[in-house]
Amino acid sequence: MTTAITSPAETEKAPPTARKRSPLAALGGQNLSLIGALVVVLGLFGALNENYLSLSNIQVIAEAATITGLLAIVQTVVIICGGLDISVGSQVGVASVVSAMVFTSTGSTAYVGMLAAVGVGVLVGVLNGLIIVYGRVNPTIATLAGLAAYKGLAQLLSDGRAQGYVLNDAFFVFLGRGKIAGLPVMVWILIVVAVAVHVMLKYTDIGRNLYAIGGNDTAARLAGININKYLVAVYALIGIVAAVAGILLTARTGSGQPVSGSEGLELKAITAAALGGCALKGGKGGVGGTLLAVALLGALENGLTVQGINTFWQNVAQGALLVVAVVIQQRRSGERAVGLPH
């Protein structure tokens, strides 16, 4: 093992920022912008409604953002390695239905239904990965097909309506309505997943390889990284986390939901990841920025609801934010605009 030696002359030439970074610089411009936007949203709706910043409403925002947050975190991982998953919302619907139906049909504990949901999540995720890797199908097209197929599967299993009743089980009630140290259990689950994924991305060889694959897959392959294995594993991870989100949806609503509660989650997850700084071409992104974007979207959605604004405007706002995020990325990358000279 060799150690690089820096001469005194090189040390003198090094800019101050290379030796010591301020806390604000460490946060990054993207995150600072998100924090600023979040403060503005909270201040605006707080001024319009005195109950908006109450502890009970902040808790409502956090609980509502949990499922989106889980999906946005794994969407961040797949975008970093150059992929995309548009089927996550439908995967949540399938897992929700399976968890409730297995629980009620077997008459056993919640764990059986949850294990069944996670098992289905793994199968669906691996199937997406295999289609993309060995079928050589573009991830957008493959998961767009999955969006329709898994939504149809959830409706077929449930006959198109909510199934089962799980609130007679103590563990489902604990997941959906319980608290630990004053925070909802759902929020703790989001925190655990966020920390685990952050550590994986920042401090492990797995994370470094994922960034390498998204940054330059040819160079990653020449470096000996098994790209196929990583992609299948990432989509399997998405299936597992989507299953957890589906279980939480079941616990929160009290029954398996084939569509209600899961429809549109894919747009929210992708928007949060893009707003959080993920480059849609891969190789860039992180959990911190994604969570800030999830908080911003949740605060905005709740504020519009509290003010009695038509919920259709929430979709308009999400679409607009996604466009803004992509425009900012394009500007920062310096990429030539379509149809225009440099």
mmCIF file of C-alpha atoms in Angstrom:
data_model
loop_
_atom_site.group_PDB
_atom_site.id
_atom_site.type_symbol
_atom_site.label_atom_id
_atom_site.label_comp_id
_atom_site.label_asym_id
_atom_site.label_seq_id
_atom_site.Cartn_x
_atom_site.Cartn_y
_atom_site.Cartn_z
ATOM 1 C CA MET A 1 0.000 0.000 0.000
ATOM 2 C CA THR A 2 1.515 3.373 -1.016
ATOM 3 C CA THR A 3 0.898 6.771 0.529
ATOM 4 C CA ALA A 4 0.748 9.891 -1.595
ATOM 5 C CA ILE A 5 3.117 12.622 -0.376
ATOM 6 C CA THR A 6 2.202 16.247 -0.903
ATOM 7 C CA SER A 7 4.986 18.779 -1.161
ATOM 8 C CA PRO A 8 4.882 22.050 0.822
ATOM 9 C CA ALA A 9 4.548 23.962 -2.457
ATOM 10 C CA GLU A 10 1.466 21.949 -3.430
ATOM 11 C CA THR A 11 -0.028 22.519 0.006
ATOM 12 C CA GLU A 12 0.444 26.274 -0.326
ATOM 13 C CA LYS A 13 -1.290 26.258 -3.721
ATOM 14 C CA ALA A 14 -4.299 24.353 -2.436
ATOM 15 C CA PRO A 15 -7.332 26.644 -2.108
ATOM 16 C CA PRO A 16 -8.750 27.189 1.397
ATOM 17 C CA THR A 17 -11.967 25.378 0.472
ATOM 18 C CA ALA A 18 -9.944 22.232 -0.253
ATOM 19 C CA ARG A 19 -8.647 22.211 3.320
ATOM 20 C CA LYS A 20 -11.778 23.188 5.178
ATOM 21 C CA ARG A 21 -15.421 23.342 4.120
ATOM 22 C CA SER A 22 -18.004 25.479 5.826
ATOM 23 C CA PRO A 23 -21.218 23.817 7.084
ATOM 24 C CA LEU A 24 -23.213 25.638 4.385
ATOM 25 C CA ALA A 25 -20.855 24.438 1.653
ATOM 26 C CA ALA A 26 -21.148 20.890 2.992
ATOM 27 C CA LEU A 27 -24.932 21.067 2.625
ATOM 28 C CA GLY A 28 -24.644 21.965 -1.050
ATOM 29 C CA GLY A 29 -26.520 24.491 -3.146
ATOM 30 C CA GLN A 30 -29.289 22.048 -4.071
ATOM 31 C CA ASN A 31 -30.114 21.247 -0.447
ATOM 32 C CA LEU A 32 -29.906 24.887 0.604
ATOM 33 C CA SER A 33 -32.413 25.760 -2.130
ATOM 34 C CA LEU A 34 -34.764 23.043 -0.904
ATOM 35 C CA ILE A 35 -34.449 24.215 2.705
ATOM 36 C CA GLY A 36 -35.202 27.772 1.590
ATOM 37 C CA ALA A 37 -38.242 26.629 -0.414
ATOM 38 C CA LEU A 38 -39.485 24.552 2.534
ATOM 39 C CA VAL A 39 -39.177 27.532 4.891
ATOM 40 C CA VAL A 40 -41.123 29.699 2.432
ATOM 41 C CA VAL A 41 -43.914 27.111 2.066
ATOM 42 C CA LEU A 42 -44.189 26.596 5.826
ATOM 43 C CA GLY A 43 -44.170 30.347 6.457
ATOM 44 C CA LEU A 44 -46.746 31.076 3.771
ATOM 45 C CA PHE A 45 -49.294 28.457 4.793
ATOM 46 C CA GLY A 46 -48.561 29.101 8.479
ATOM 47 C CA ALA A 47 -49.527 32.745 7.967
ATOM 48 C CA LEU A 48 -52.687 31.752 6.088
ATOM 49 C CA ASN A 49 -53.830 29.185 8.674
ATOM 50 C CA GLU A 50 -52.863 29.260 12.348
ATOM 51 C CA ASN A 51 -53.310 25.490 12.680
ATOM 52 C CA TYR A 52 -50.953 24.641 9.836
ATOM 53 C CA LEU A 53 -47.808 24.680 11.974
ATOM 54 C CA SER A 54 -49.433 22.954 14.937
ATOM 55 C CA LEU A 55 -47.755 19.803 16.226
ATOM 56 C CA SER A 56 -50.735 17.668 15.234
ATOM 57 C CA ASN A 57 -50.671 18.913 11.633
ATOM 58 C CA ILE A 58 -46.894 18.508 11.343
ATOM 59 C CA GLN A 59 -47.439 14.908 12.418
ATOM 60 C CA VAL A 60 -50.116 14.503 9.744
ATOM 61 C CA ILE A 61 -47.667 15.822 7.124
ATOM 62 C CA ALA A 62 -44.956 13.411 8.322
ATOM 63 C CA GLU A 63 -47.253 10.369 8.285
ATOM 64 C CA ALA A 64 -48.652 11.219 4.856
ATOM 65 C CA ALA A 65 -45.134 11.682 3.454
ATOM 66 C CA THR A 66 -43.803 8.383 4.819
ATOM 67 C CA ILE A 67 -44.911 6.130 1.966
ATOM 68 C CA THR A 68 -43.769 8.650 -0.646
ATOM 69 C CA GLY A 69 -40.485 8.982 1.227
ATOM 70 C CA LEU A 70 -39.800 5.249 1.185
ATOM 71 C CA LEU A 71 -40.419 5.044 -2.549
ATOM 72 C CA ALA A 72 -38.417 8.211 -3.248
ATOM 73 C CA ILE A 73 -35.395 6.778 -1.405
ATOM 74 C CA VAL A 74 -35.275 3.612 -3.521
ATOM 75 C CA GLN A 75 -36.093 5.656 -6.625
ATOM 76 C CA THR A 76 -32.972 7.659 -5.779
ATOM 77 C CA VAL A 77 -30.908 4.456 -5.731
ATOM 78 C CA VAL A 78 -32.151 3.238 -9.104
ATOM 79 C CA ILE A 79 -31.732 6.676 -10.719
ATOM 80 C CA ILE A 80 -28.161 6.906 -9.401
ATOM 81 C CA CYS A 81 -27.274 3.705 -11.258
ATOM 82 C CA GLY A 82 -28.894 4.990 -14.457
ATOM 83 C CA GLY A 83 -32.303 3.308 -14.232
ATOM 84 C CA LEU A 84 -35.876 4.286 -13.399
ATOM 85 C CA ASP A 85 -38.926 2.538 -11.949
ATOM 86 C CA ILE A 86 -42.347 3.873 -12.918
ATOM 87 C CA SER A 87 -44.145 0.834 -11.489
ATOM 88 C CA VAL A 88 -43.546 1.518 -7.774
ATOM 89 C CA GLY A 89 -47.074 2.793 -7.123
ATOM 90 C CA SER A 90 -48.628 -0.341 -8.598
ATOM 91 C CA GLN A 91 -46.214 -2.503 -6.609
ATOM 92 C CA VAL A 92 -47.471 -0.819 -3.432
ATOM 93 C CA GLY A 93 -51.049 -1.671 -4.435
ATOM 94 C CA VAL A 94 -50.217 -5.350 -4.999
ATOM 95 C CA ALA A 95 -48.382 -5.599 -1.666
ATOM 96 C CA SER A 96 -51.221 -3.878 0.183
ATOM 97 C CA VAL A 97 -53.820 -6.280 -1.206
ATOM 98 C CA VAL A 98 -51.657 -9.377 -0.607
ATOM 99 C CA SER A 99 -50.827 -8.416 2.995
ATOM 100 C CA ALA A 100 -54.515 -7.931 3.881
ATOM 101 C CA MET A 101 -55.919 -10.894 1.968
ATOM 102 C CA VAL A 102 -53.358 -13.419 3.259
ATOM 103 C CA PHE A 103 -53.855 -12.156 6.812
ATOM 104 C CA THR A 104 -57.661 -12.419 6.705
ATOM 105 C CA SER A 105 -57.832 -15.675 4.722
ATOM 106 C CA THR A 106 -55.398 -17.572 6.963
ATOM 107 C CA GLY A 107 -56.745 -16.143 10.204
ATOM 108 C CA SER A 108 -53.200 -15.947 11.538
ATOM 109 C CA THR A 109 -50.968 -13.156 12.785
ATOM 110 C CA ALA A 110 -49.994 -10.057 10.843
ATOM 111 C CA TYR A 111 -46.519 -11.467 10.174
ATOM 112 C CA VAL A 112 -47.822 -14.046 7.690
ATOM 113 C CA GLY A 113 -49.520 -11.405 5.564
ATOM 114 C CA MET A 114 -46.458 -9.166 5.763
ATOM 115 C CA LEU A 115 -44.082 -11.947 4.744
ATOM 116 C CA ALA A 116 -46.333 -12.790 1.803
ATOM 117 C CA ALA A 117 -46.318 -9.142 0.706
ATOM 118 C CA VAL A 118 -42.516 -8.911 0.952
ATOM 119 C CA GLY A 119 -42.181 -12.171 -0.984
ATOM 120 C CA VAL A 120 -44.362 -10.809 -3.773
ATOM 121 C CA GLY A 121 -42.343 -7.582 -3.697
ATOM 122 C CA VAL A 122 -39.087 -9.498 -4.211
ATOM 123 C CA LEU A 123 -40.585 -11.464 -7.121
ATOM 124 C CA VAL A 124 -41.932 -8.347 -8.814
ATOM 125 C CA GLY A 125 -38.665 -6.454 -8.343
ATOM 126 C CA VAL A 126 -36.532 -9.305 -9.657
ATOM 127 C CA LEU A 127 -38.894 -9.705 -12.625
ATOM 128 C CA ASN A 128 -38.443 -6.019 -13.505
ATOM 129 C CA GLY A 129 -34.675 -6.393 -13.246
ATOM 130 C CA LEU A 130 -34.548 -9.519 -15.398
ATOM 131 C CA ILE A 131 -36.703 -7.942 -18.109
ATOM 132 C CA ILE A 132 -34.458 -4.876 -18.185
ATOM 133 C CA VAL A 133 -31.134 -6.735 -18.048
ATOM 134 C CA TYR A 134 -31.712 -9.919 -20.040
ATOM 135 C CA GLY A 135 -34.649 -8.748 -22.141
ATOM 136 C CA ARG A 136 -32.619 -5.627 -22.979
ATOM 137 C CA VAL A 137 -35.681 -3.443 -22.504
ATOM 138 C CA ASN A 138 -35.321 0.230 -21.650
ATOM 139 C CA PRO A 139 -36.072 0.689 -17.907
ATOM 140 C CA THR A 140 -38.712 3.328 -18.625
ATOM 141 C CA ILE A 141 -40.596 1.066 -21.028
ATOM 142 C CA ALA A 142 -40.205 -2.062 -18.867
ATOM 143 C CA THR A 143 -41.508 -0.393 -15.718
ATOM 144 C CA LEU A 144 -44.212 1.486 -17.626
ATOM 145 C CA ALA A 145 -45.475 -1.936 -18.658
ATOM 146 C CA GLY A 146 -45.148 -2.997 -15.025
ATOM 147 C CA LEU A 147 -47.211 0.010 -13.937
ATOM 148 C CA ALA A 148 -50.157 -1.269 -15.971
ATOM 149 C CA ALA A 149 -49.581 -4.995 -15.304
ATOM 150 C CA TYR A 150 -49.202 -4.759 -11.520
ATOM 151 C CA LYS A 151 -52.129 -2.387 -11.225
ATOM 152 C CA GLY A 152 -54.223 -4.911 -13.143
ATOM 153 C CA LEU A 153 -52.922 -7.728 -10.931
ATOM 154 C CA ALA A 154 -53.913 -5.848 -7.777
ATOM 155 C CA GLN A 155 -57.403 -5.275 -9.178
ATOM 156 C CA LEU A 156 -57.755 -8.913 -10.250
ATOM 157 C CA LEU A 157 -56.743 -10.187 -6.813
ATOM 158 C CA SER A 158 -59.071 -7.793 -5.012
ATOM 159 C CA ASP A 159 -61.911 -7.686 -7.558
ATOM 160 C CA GLY A 160 -61.238 -3.967 -7.792
ATOM 161 C CA ARG A 161 -62.176 -3.057 -4.217
ATOM 162 C CA ALA A 162 -60.633 -2.832 -0.766
ATOM 163 C CA GLN A 163 -60.050 -6.237 0.801
ATOM 164 C CA GLY A 164 -59.818 -7.527 4.352
ATOM 165 C CA TYR A 165 -59.850 -5.777 7.703
ATOM 166 C CA VAL A 166 -56.602 -5.671 9.654
ATOM 167 C CA LEU A 167 -57.286 -3.315 12.550
ATOM 168 C CA ASN A 168 -58.319 -6.242 14.750
ATOM 169 C CA ASP A 169 -54.630 -7.168 14.876
ATOM 170 C CA ALA A 170 -52.468 -5.371 17.439
ATOM 171 C CA PHE A 171 -49.351 -5.267 15.263
ATOM 172 C CA PHE A 172 -51.121 -3.712 12.275
ATOM 173 C CA VAL A 173 -52.589 -1.107 14.647
ATOM 174 C CA PHE A 174 -49.119 -0.473 16.074
ATOM 175 C CA LEU A 175 -47.663 0.060 12.598
ATOM 176 C CA GLY A 176 -50.427 2.358 11.434
ATOM 177 C CA ARG A 177 -51.157 4.340 14.608
ATOM 178 C CA GLY A 178 -48.493 3.568 17.199
ATOM 179 C CA LYS A 179 -45.726 5.867 18.423
ATOM 180 C CA ILE A 180 -42.202 5.439 19.733
ATOM 181 C CA ALA A 181 -40.653 8.320 21.699
ATOM 182 C CA GLY A 182 -43.426 10.602 20.456
ATOM 183 C CA LEU A 183 -42.878 9.862 16.769
ATOM 184 C CA PRO A 184 -45.225 7.687 14.683
ATOM 185 C CA VAL A 185 -43.886 4.195 13.982
ATOM 186 C CA MET A 186 -44.242 4.866 10.244
ATOM 187 C CA VAL A 187 -41.835 7.800 10.519
ATOM 188 C CA TRP A 188 -39.320 5.648 12.427
ATOM 189 C CA ILE A 189 -39.445 3.077 9.623
ATOM 190 C CA LEU A 190 -38.709 5.825 7.091
ATOM 191 C CA ILE A 191 -35.777 7.043 9.206
ATOM 192 C CA VAL A 192 -34.300 3.538 9.499
ATOM 193 C CA VAL A 193 -34.560 2.908 5.746
ATOM 194 C CA ALA A 194 -33.128 6.361 4.944
ATOM 195 C CA VAL A 195 -30.127 5.896 7.237
ATOM 196 C CA ALA A 196 -29.444 2.384 5.927
ATOM 197 C CA VAL A 197 -29.549 3.487 2.275
ATOM 198 C CA HIS A 198 -27.463 6.609 3.002
ATOM 199 C CA VAL A 199 -24.760 4.514 4.680
ATOM 200 C CA MET A 200 -24.820 2.038 1.796
ATOM 201 C CA LEU A 201 -24.421 4.767 -0.834
ATOM 202 C CA LYS A 202 -21.791 6.831 0.966
ATOM 203 C CA TYR A 203 -19.650 4.386 2.877
ATOM 204 C CA THR A 204 -19.665 1.018 1.091
ATOM 205 C CA ASP A 205 -18.209 -0.429 -2.095
ATOM 206 C CA ILE A 206 -21.766 -1.210 -3.195
ATOM 207 C CA GLY A 207 -22.640 2.483 -3.157
ATOM 208 C CA ARG A 208 -19.473 3.503 -4.971
ATOM 209 C CA ASN A 209 -20.151 0.882 -7.630
ATOM 210 C CA LEU A 210 -23.713 2.139 -8.097
ATOM 211 C CA TYR A 211 -22.447 5.682 -8.697
ATOM 212 C CA ALA A 212 -19.848 4.292 -11.090
ATOM 213 C CA ILE A 213 -22.467 2.368 -13.074
ATOM 214 C CA GLY A 214 -24.657 5.464 -13.426
ATOM 215 C CA GLY A 215 -21.736 7.752 -14.203
ATOM 216 C CA ASN A 216 -20.172 5.600 -16.925
ATOM 217 C CA ASP A 217 -21.376 2.049 -17.347
ATOM 218 C CA THR A 218 -18.658 1.215 -19.896
ATOM 219 C CA ALA A 219 -15.888 2.229 -17.503
ATOM 220 C CA ALA A 220 -17.655 0.381 -14.674
ATOM 221 C CA ARG A 221 -17.795 -2.805 -16.757
ATOM 222 C CA LEU A 222 -14.111 -2.513 -17.666
ATOM 223 C CA ALA A 223 -13.346 -2.068 -13.967
ATOM 224 C CA GLY A 224 -14.861 -5.492 -13.327
ATOM 225 C CA ILE A 225 -18.225 -4.454 -11.876
ATOM 226 C CA ASN A 226 -20.990 -6.967 -12.611
ATOM 227 C CA ILE A 227 -23.567 -4.453 -13.817
ATOM 228 C CA ASN A 228 -26.279 -7.041 -14.491
ATOM 229 C CA LYS A 229 -26.081 -8.351 -10.927
ATOM 230 C CA TYR A 230 -26.266 -4.848 -9.469
ATOM 231 C CA LEU A 231 -29.264 -3.826 -11.569
ATOM 232 C CA VAL A 232 -31.284 -6.921 -10.670
ATOM 233 C CA ALA A 233 -30.413 -6.401 -6.993
ATOM 234 C CA VAL A 234 -31.469 -2.743 -7.112
ATOM 235 C CA TYR A 235 -34.867 -3.587 -8.615
ATOM 236 C CA ALA A 236 -35.282 -6.336 -6.014
ATOM 237 C CA LEU A 237 -34.582 -3.715 -3.328
ATOM 238 C CA ILE A 238 -37.275 -1.517 -4.841
ATOM 239 C CA GLY A 239 -39.722 -4.421 -4.658
ATOM 240 C CA ILE A 240 -38.928 -5.018 -0.978
ATOM 241 C CA VAL A 241 -39.308 -1.370 0.031
ATOM 242 C CA ALA A 242 -42.471 -1.011 -2.081
ATOM 243 C CA ALA A 243 -43.852 -4.035 -0.212
ATOM 244 C CA VAL A 244 -43.066 -2.347 3.117
ATOM 245 C CA ALA A 245 -44.844 0.767 1.860
ATOM 246 C CA GLY A 246 -47.838 -1.376 0.856
ATOM 247 C CA ILE A 247 -47.956 -2.942 4.329
ATOM 248 C CA LEU A 248 -47.909 0.530 5.900
ATOM 249 C CA LEU A 249 -50.718 1.612 3.558
ATOM 250 C CA THR A 250 -52.750 -1.382 4.707
ATOM 251 C CA ALA A 251 -52.030 -0.610 8.369
ATOM 252 C CA ARG A 252 -52.926 3.050 7.910
ATOM 253 C CA THR A 253 -56.201 2.492 6.047
ATOM 254 C CA GLY A 254 -57.231 -0.753 7.763
ATOM 255 C CA SER A 255 -57.580 -2.807 4.569
ATOM 256 C CA GLY A 256 -55.819 -3.805 1.361
ATOM 257 C CA GLN A 257 -55.986 -1.017 -1.232
ATOM 258 C CA PRO A 258 -55.531 -2.047 -4.879
ATOM 259 C CA VAL A 259 -55.485 1.524 -6.222
ATOM 260 C CA SER A 260 -56.632 4.077 -3.646
ATOM 261 C CA GLY A 261 -53.644 5.441 -1.776
ATOM 262 C CA SER A 262 -51.086 4.042 -4.224
ATOM 263 C CA GLU A 263 -52.060 5.693 -7.514
ATOM 264 C CA GLY A 264 -49.729 8.539 -8.443
ATOM 265 C CA LEU A 265 -46.994 7.510 -6.009
ATOM 266 C CA GLU A 266 -44.564 6.905 -8.871
ATOM 267 C CA LEU A 267 -44.843 10.572 -9.963
ATOM 268 C CA LYS A 268 -44.288 11.782 -6.398
ATOM 269 C CA ALA A 269 -41.263 9.510 -5.940
ATOM 270 C CA ILE A 270 -39.610 10.556 -9.205
ATOM 271 C CA THR A 271 -40.361 14.240 -8.557
ATOM 272 C CA ALA A 272 -38.835 14.041 -5.061
ATOM 273 C CA ALA A 273 -35.703 12.300 -6.361
ATOM 274 C CA ALA A 274 -35.264 14.836 -9.176
ATOM 275 C CA LEU A 275 -35.889 17.812 -6.870
ATOM 276 C CA GLY A 276 -33.438 16.288 -4.398
ATOM 277 C CA GLY A 277 -30.615 16.490 -6.915
ATOM 278 C CA CYS A 278 -30.655 13.138 -8.698
ATOM 279 C CA ALA A 279 -29.402 13.444 -12.255
ATOM 280 C CA LEU A 280 -31.903 11.507 -14.348
ATOM 281 C CA LYS A 281 -29.034 10.243 -16.508
ATOM 282 C CA GLY A 282 -27.452 8.630 -13.454
ATOM 283 C CA GLY A 283 -24.322 8.985 -11.363
ATOM 284 C CA LYS A 284 -25.506 11.745 -9.049
ATOM 285 C CA GLY A 285 -27.879 12.049 -6.095
ATOM 286 C CA GLY A 286 -28.294 11.339 -2.416
ATOM 287 C CA VAL A 287 -30.786 10.488 0.295
ATOM 288 C CA GLY A 288 -30.543 13.830 2.126
ATOM 289 C CA GLY A 289 -31.719 15.919 -0.807
ATOM 290 C CA THR A 290 -34.477 13.436 -1.607
ATOM 291 C CA LEU A 291 -35.867 13.600 1.945
ATOM 292 C CA LEU A 292 -35.852 17.410 1.854
ATOM 293 C CA ALA A 293 -37.799 17.244 -1.413
ATOM 294 C CA VAL A 294 -40.276 14.778 0.129
ATOM 295 C CA ALA A 295 -40.781 17.192 3.038
ATOM 296 C CA LEU A 296 -41.333 20.071 0.587
ATOM 297 C CA LEU A 297 -43.885 18.115 -1.448
ATOM 298 C CA GLY A 298 -45.676 16.960 1.712
ATOM 299 C CA ALA A 299 -45.825 20.473 3.159
ATOM 300 C CA LEU A 300 -47.104 21.885 -0.131
ATOM 301 C CA GLU A 301 -49.740 19.179 -0.567
ATOM 302 C CA ASN A 302 -50.989 19.558 3.006
ATOM 303 C CA GLY A 303 -51.037 23.353 2.724
ATOM 304 C CA LEU A 304 -53.176 23.235 -0.411
ATOM 305 C CA THR A 305 -55.545 20.798 1.301
ATOM 306 C CA VAL A 306 -55.804 22.893 4.475
ATOM 307 C CA GLN A 307 -56.610 25.962 2.371
ATOM 308 C CA GLY A 308 -59.401 24.054 0.624
ATOM 309 C CA ILE A 309 -57.750 24.314 -2.806
ATOM 310 C CA ASN A 310 -58.914 21.776 -5.376
ATOM 311 C CA THR A 311 -56.777 18.635 -5.050
ATOM 312 C CA PHE A 312 -56.282 18.563 -8.823
ATOM 313 C CA TRP A 313 -53.943 21.529 -8.376
ATOM 314 C CA GLN A 314 -51.638 19.244 -6.375
ATOM 315 C CA ASN A 315 -50.957 17.241 -9.543
ATOM 316 C CA VAL A 316 -50.330 20.474 -11.440
ATOM 317 C CA ALA A 317 -47.851 21.565 -8.751
ATOM 318 C CA GLN A 318 -46.036 18.207 -8.814
ATOM 319 C CA GLY A 319 -45.724 18.290 -12.592
ATOM 320 C CA ALA A 320 -44.445 21.858 -12.518
ATOM 321 C CA LEU A 321 -41.877 21.040 -9.833
ATOM 322 C CA LEU A 322 -40.611 18.058 -11.849
ATOM 323 C CA VAL A 323 -40.127 20.254 -14.924
ATOM 324 C CA VAL A 324 -38.343 22.906 -12.834
ATOM 325 C CA ALA A 325 -36.023 20.280 -11.342
ATOM 326 C CA VAL A 326 -35.073 18.887 -14.751
ATOM 327 C CA VAL A 327 -34.555 22.387 -16.231
ATOM 328 C CA ILE A 328 -32.205 23.267 -13.346
ATOM 329 C CA GLN A 329 -30.266 20.037 -13.920
ATOM 330 C CA GLN A 330 -29.895 20.755 -17.628
ATOM 331 C CA ARG A 331 -28.717 24.303 -16.951
ATOM 332 C CA ARG A 332 -26.134 23.160 -14.410
ATOM 333 C CA SER A 333 -24.826 20.416 -16.677
ATOM 334 C CA GLY A 334 -24.353 22.906 -19.523
ATOM 335 C CA GLU A 335 -25.970 20.496 -21.966
ATOM 336 C CA ARG A 336 -27.102 21.971 -25.267
ATOM 337 C CA ALA A 337 -30.809 22.690 -25.521
ATOM 338 C CA VAL A 338 -32.710 20.527 -28.002
ATOM 339 C CA GLY A 339 -32.763 22.132 -31.445
ATOM 340 C CA LEU A 340 -30.640 25.109 -30.388
ATOM 341 C CA PRO A 341 -26.952 25.869 -30.968
ATOM 342 C CA HIS A 342 -24.451 25.867 -28.084
#
